[in-house]
Tab-separated table of C-alpha atoms in Angstrom:
chain	number	residue	atom	x	y	z
A	1	MET	CA	-58.598	-43.461	73.448
A	2	LYS	CA	-55.306	-45.271	72.909
A	3	THR	CA	-54.294	-46.829	69.657
A	4	ASN	CA	-53.681	-50.462	69.836
A	5	LEU	CA	-50.434	-51.029	67.908
A	6	ARG	CA	-50.791	-54.701	68.353
A	7	ASN	CA	-53.959	-54.712	66.262
A	8	PRO	CA	-53.008	-56.823	63.263
A	9	VAL	CA	-54.955	-54.698	60.757
A	10	PHE	CA	-53.535	-51.409	61.921
A	11	SER	CA	-50.021	-52.780	61.931
A	12	LEU	CA	-50.369	-53.967	58.353
A	13	ILE	CA	-51.583	-50.534	57.167
A	14	ALA	CA	-48.755	-48.775	58.963
A	15	CYS	CA	-46.159	-51.029	57.365
A	16	MET	CA	-47.553	-50.426	53.894
A	17	LEU	CA	-47.456	-46.615	54.322
A	18	LEU	CA	-43.878	-46.768	55.545
A	19	ALA	CA	-42.796	-48.901	52.592
A	20	LEU	CA	-44.362	-46.536	50.065
A	21	SER	CA	-42.691	-43.520	51.682
A	22	ILE	CA	-39.229	-45.116	51.574
A	23	GLY	CA	-39.644	-46.177	47.916
A	24	PHE	CA	-40.632	-42.653	46.752
A	25	PHE	CA	-37.600	-40.911	48.215
A	26	SER	CA	-35.199	-43.580	47.004
A	27	CYS	CA	-36.390	-43.151	43.362
A	28	GLU	CA	-36.153	-39.288	43.194
A	29	LYS	CA	-33.135	-38.521	40.830
A	30	THR	CA	-32.104	-35.582	38.580
A	31	VAL	CA	-32.199	-35.724	34.779
A	32	ASP	CA	-28.367	-35.680	34.633
A	33	GLU	CA	-28.288	-38.688	36.968
A	34	LEU	CA	-30.733	-40.581	34.788
A	35	LEU	CA	-28.785	-39.905	31.493
A	36	PRO	CA	-25.648	-41.945	30.657
A	37	SER	CA	-22.364	-40.273	31.516
A	38	GLY	CA	-20.314	-38.414	28.841
A	39	ASN	CA	-23.153	-36.334	27.301
A	40	PRO	CA	-23.144	-38.276	23.975
A	41	ALA	CA	-24.016	-36.669	20.592
A	42	GLY	CA	-27.717	-36.080	20.236
A	43	TYR	CA	-28.185	-34.242	23.518
A	44	ASP	CA	-27.505	-30.500	22.865
A	45	ASP	CA	-24.332	-31.411	20.930
A	46	PRO	CA	-24.052	-31.473	17.097
A	47	GLY	CA	-21.105	-33.852	17.233
A	48	TYR	CA	-18.497	-31.228	16.001
A	49	GLU	CA	-17.093	-27.917	17.141
A	50	LEU	CA	-18.988	-24.892	15.788
A	51	PRO	CA	-16.841	-22.174	14.192
A	52	PRO	CA	-16.713	-18.737	15.804
A	53	PHE	CA	-19.024	-16.067	14.362
A	54	VAL	CA	-18.053	-12.533	13.385
A	55	ASN	CA	-20.751	-9.983	12.549
A	56	GLY	CA	-23.297	-12.712	12.122
A	57	GLN	CA	-21.237	-14.761	9.673
A	58	ALA	CA	-19.062	-17.768	10.284
A	59	GLN	CA	-15.383	-16.878	10.178
A	60	ASN	CA	-13.303	-18.875	7.723
A	61	ASP	CA	-9.724	-19.485	8.777
A	62	GLY	CA	-8.778	-20.351	5.186
A	63	GLU	CA	-8.092	-18.044	2.231
A	64	THR	CA	-11.078	-16.076	0.958
A	65	GLY	CA	-11.567	-14.603	-2.515
A	66	GLY	CA	-11.288	-10.823	-2.919
A	67	SER	CA	-14.014	-8.558	-4.245
A	68	ASN	CA	-14.024	-7.818	-7.990
A	69	ASP	CA	-15.534	-4.409	-7.229
A	70	ALA	CA	-12.357	-3.031	-5.636
A	71	ALA	CA	-11.294	0.253	-7.288
A	72	PHE	CA	-8.092	0.787	-9.290
A	73	SER	CA	-6.489	3.874	-10.765
A	74	PHE	CA	-4.097	4.869	-13.532
A	75	GLU	CA	-2.382	7.955	-14.937
A	76	LEU	CA	-1.939	9.281	-18.459
A	77	GLU	CA	1.504	10.595	-19.374
A	78	LYS	CA	2.354	12.481	-22.556
A	79	SER	CA	5.769	13.087	-24.059
A	80	TYR	CA	7.294	14.895	-27.023
A	81	CYS	CA	7.086	13.264	-30.440
A	82	SER	CA	7.241	16.017	-33.069
A	83	ARG	CA	5.759	19.395	-33.853
A	84	LEU	CA	2.680	17.606	-35.161
A	85	GLY	CA	2.252	14.797	-32.640
A	86	THR	CA	2.344	13.599	-29.036
A	87	ASN	CA	3.047	10.253	-27.374
A	88	VAL	CA	0.543	9.214	-24.679
A	89	ALA	CA	1.025	6.276	-22.294
A	90	VAL	CA	-1.000	4.585	-19.539
A	91	ARG	CA	0.913	4.273	-16.254
A	92	ILE	CA	-0.464	1.456	-14.078
A	93	GLU	CA	0.924	-1.397	-11.985
A	94	PHE	CA	0.628	-4.975	-13.278
A	95	GLU	CA	-0.019	-3.955	-16.901
A	96	ASN	CA	-0.723	-7.546	-17.955
A	97	GLU	CA	-3.899	-7.522	-15.837
A	98	TYR	CA	-5.502	-4.807	-17.983
A	99	ARG	CA	-6.439	-4.045	-21.578
A	100	VAL	CA	-6.565	-0.543	-23.067
A	101	ARG	CA	-8.597	0.966	-25.912
A	102	TRP	CA	-7.883	4.477	-27.242
A	103	GLU	CA	-9.923	7.224	-28.861
A	104	VAL	CA	-8.639	10.526	-30.270
A	105	ASP	CA	-11.272	13.231	-30.676
A	106	GLY	CA	-13.949	10.521	-30.433
A	107	LEU	CA	-12.472	8.244	-33.110
A	108	ALA	CA	-11.081	4.750	-32.423
A	109	SER	CA	-7.279	4.981	-32.410
A	110	GLY	CA	-5.914	1.588	-31.417
A	111	THR	CA	-5.159	-0.521	-28.362
A	112	GLY	CA	-2.244	-1.131	-26.029
A	113	MET	CA	-0.553	0.763	-23.217
A	114	ARG	CA	0.902	3.451	-25.522
A	115	LEU	CA	-0.399	5.733	-28.246
A	116	ASN	CA	2.454	6.850	-30.492
A	117	CYS	CA	2.823	10.275	-32.104
A	118	VAL	CA	-0.844	11.236	-32.472
A	119	SER	CA	-2.302	14.624	-33.327
A	120	GLY	CA	-5.644	16.041	-32.298
A	121	ARG	CA	-7.262	17.845	-29.399
A	122	LYS	CA	-7.935	15.086	-26.859
A	123	ALA	CA	-6.943	11.454	-26.282
A	124	THR	CA	-9.159	9.154	-24.199
A	125	ALA	CA	-8.070	5.843	-22.655
A	126	TYR	CA	-10.566	3.101	-21.739
A	127	VAL	CA	-8.703	0.882	-19.242
A	128	THR	CA	-10.430	-2.416	-18.381
A	129	ARG	CA	-9.359	-4.788	-15.629
A	130	ILE	CA	-9.653	-8.260	-17.126
A	131	ALA	CA	-10.684	-9.852	-13.802
A	132	GLY	CA	-14.152	-8.481	-13.138
A	133	ASP	CA	-14.478	-6.588	-16.436
A	134	ILE	CA	-14.355	-3.157	-14.745
A	135	THR	CA	-13.544	-0.134	-16.960
A	136	LEU	CA	-12.244	3.313	-16.010
A	137	ILE	CA	-12.048	6.204	-18.492
A	138	LYS	CA	-9.614	9.119	-18.498
A	139	SER	CA	-8.778	11.843	-21.054
A	140	ILE	CA	-5.837	14.173	-21.664
A	141	GLU	CA	-5.407	17.257	-23.848
A	142	LEU	CA	-2.973	16.821	-26.735
A	143	HIS	CA	-1.051	20.075	-26.564
A	144	THR	CA	2.218	19.254	-28.297
A	145	ALA	CA	5.080	18.997	-25.855
A	146	ILE	CA	8.177	20.998	-26.768
A	147	SER	CA	11.555	19.341	-26.455
A	148	PRO	CA	13.928	21.333	-24.187
A	149	VAL	CA	16.700	20.626	-26.704
A	150	MET	CA	14.655	22.212	-29.478
A	151	LEU	CA	14.095	25.327	-27.368
A	152	LYS	CA	17.870	25.791	-27.131
A	153	THR	CA	18.871	24.917	-30.691
A	154	LYS	CA	15.940	25.932	-32.907
A	155	PRO	CA	14.368	29.397	-32.919
A	156	LYS	CA	10.667	29.717	-33.584
A	157	THR	CA	11.391	31.682	-36.757
A	158	PHE	CA	14.305	31.959	-39.173
A	159	ASN	CA	15.527	34.640	-41.495
A	160	PHE	CA	17.126	34.961	-44.921
A	161	THR	CA	17.857	37.667	-47.451
A	162	LEU	CA	17.548	38.001	-51.236
A	163	LYS	CA	20.360	39.442	-53.313
A	164	LEU	CA	20.376	40.501	-56.968
A	165	VAL	CA	23.524	39.763	-58.996
A	166	PRO	CA	23.778	41.151	-62.582
A	167	CYS	CA	23.671	38.529	-65.317
A	168	SER	CA	23.511	39.849	-68.894
A	169	ASP	CA	21.208	41.898	-71.078
A	170	GLY	CA	19.891	43.711	-68.048
A	171	LYS	CA	18.852	40.507	-66.312
A	172	VAL	CA	19.791	39.388	-62.828
A	173	ASN	CA	20.369	36.282	-60.759
A	174	VAL	CA	18.390	36.124	-57.511
A	175	HIS	CA	20.382	34.503	-54.712
A	176	ILE	CA	19.187	33.400	-51.275
A	177	LYS	CA	21.512	34.031	-48.345
A	178	ILE	CA	20.592	31.664	-45.488
A	179	LEU	CA	22.480	29.626	-42.885
A	180	ASN	CA	22.634	25.886	-43.682
A	181	PRO	CA	20.723	26.114	-46.991
A	182	GLN	CA	20.533	22.310	-47.268
A	183	LEU	CA	18.069	22.298	-44.345
A	184	TYR	CA	15.380	24.076	-46.369
A	185	LYS	CA	13.326	23.708	-49.526
A	186	TYR	CA	12.505	26.542	-51.929
A	187	ASP	CA	9.451	27.426	-54.005
A	188	TRP	CA	9.942	30.292	-56.461
A	189	LYS	CA	7.479	32.423	-58.347
A	190	LEU	CA	8.404	34.810	-61.148
A	191	ASN	CA	5.789	37.422	-61.978
A	192	ASN	CA	3.301	35.281	-59.956
A	193	MET	CA	4.040	32.146	-61.992
A	194	PRO	CA	5.816	29.015	-60.589
A	195	ALA	CA	9.532	29.225	-61.329
A	196	GLY	CA	11.211	26.164	-59.806
A	197	HIS	CA	12.807	24.891	-56.596
A	198	ASP	CA	16.499	25.735	-56.919
A	199	LYS	CA	18.431	27.818	-54.416
A	200	LYS	CA	18.521	30.724	-56.906
A	201	LEU	CA	16.811	32.168	-59.973
A	202	SER	CA	19.128	32.608	-62.909
A	203	CYS	CA	19.067	35.514	-65.369
A	204	VAL	CA	15.540	36.807	-64.884
A	205	CYS	CA	13.721	40.086	-65.334
A	206	GLY	CA	10.197	41.338	-65.082
A	207	ASN	CA	8.070	42.611	-62.244
A	208	LYS	CA	8.791	40.596	-59.081
A	209	ALA	CA	10.434	37.419	-57.813
A	210	GLN	CA	9.011	35.663	-54.780
A	211	VAL	CA	10.338	32.680	-52.815
A	212	SER	CA	8.825	30.585	-50.006
A	213	VAL	CA	11.508	28.944	-47.852
A	214	THR	CA	10.411	25.976	-45.711
A	215	ARG	CA	12.454	24.459	-42.885
A	216	LEU	CA	12.435	20.694	-43.346
A	217	SER	CA	12.609	19.810	-39.638
A	218	ASP	CA	9.318	21.377	-38.594
A	219	GLY	CA	7.560	22.699	-41.733
A	220	LEU	CA	7.884	26.368	-40.783
A	221	THR	CA	7.706	28.596	-43.900
A	222	THR	CA	8.813	32.178	-44.518
A	223	THR	CA	8.069	34.059	-47.747
A	224	LYS	CA	9.848	37.083	-49.238
A	225	SER	CA	9.776	38.928	-52.555
A	226	ILE	CA	12.060	41.318	-54.417
A	227	SER	CA	11.549	43.669	-57.358
A	228	LEU	CA	13.283	42.829	-60.639
A	229	PRO	CA	14.585	45.018	-63.430
A	230	ILE	CA	12.081	45.532	-66.186
A	231	CYS	CA	12.744	43.449	-69.252
A	232	THR	CA	13.832	45.313	-72.408
A	233	ALA	CA	11.600	45.501	-75.452
A	234	LYS	CA	13.306	42.627	-77.202
A	235	GLU	CA	12.474	40.399	-74.205
């Protein structure tokens, strides 16, 4: 059976199918073709450039504040003061950024970077960084430092002698022989009773004379005694 293309009805149907087919293919476009050119803000674009990320956090190209928990350190330095005291100082950079409180043997002993001429067993420094209010504590033993000059010029002990010089009526003067007598003080006893502070005892008798000689520079004391002639009956 042959199709009659000249049949008006069939020709109309064929034309309609052809028109629909052409229209479908001419309207098939991609999404990018349908959107306006330039990819304006609002389509996968926040409208600004995102910063790079490091370890899950946005990296800031500007200056960032430091941590107040960063550690610091300091040293304690002691120096010679006297036989009875020691100087102790805090050694730390940028001293004006810290405040210091001192204790000696557990008792409050002042503030500041230096503790002057203190005596005791142990000094403790509480050093606080003002920014962040962080405090470190350090202690040092207070063994008195000895000056090298003192080791050369001052012996640990000193010596002197007592000499009896006849006076009158069987009495005697008691003289002290010592180098640089002006550097010492003297405490006499005569027969166990206080007898003055001169450099000699004049015209005495009895049982015994005793003198304690103290070096003024360091308080070191040496004591000696000497027997005296017995006083006569009229004494």
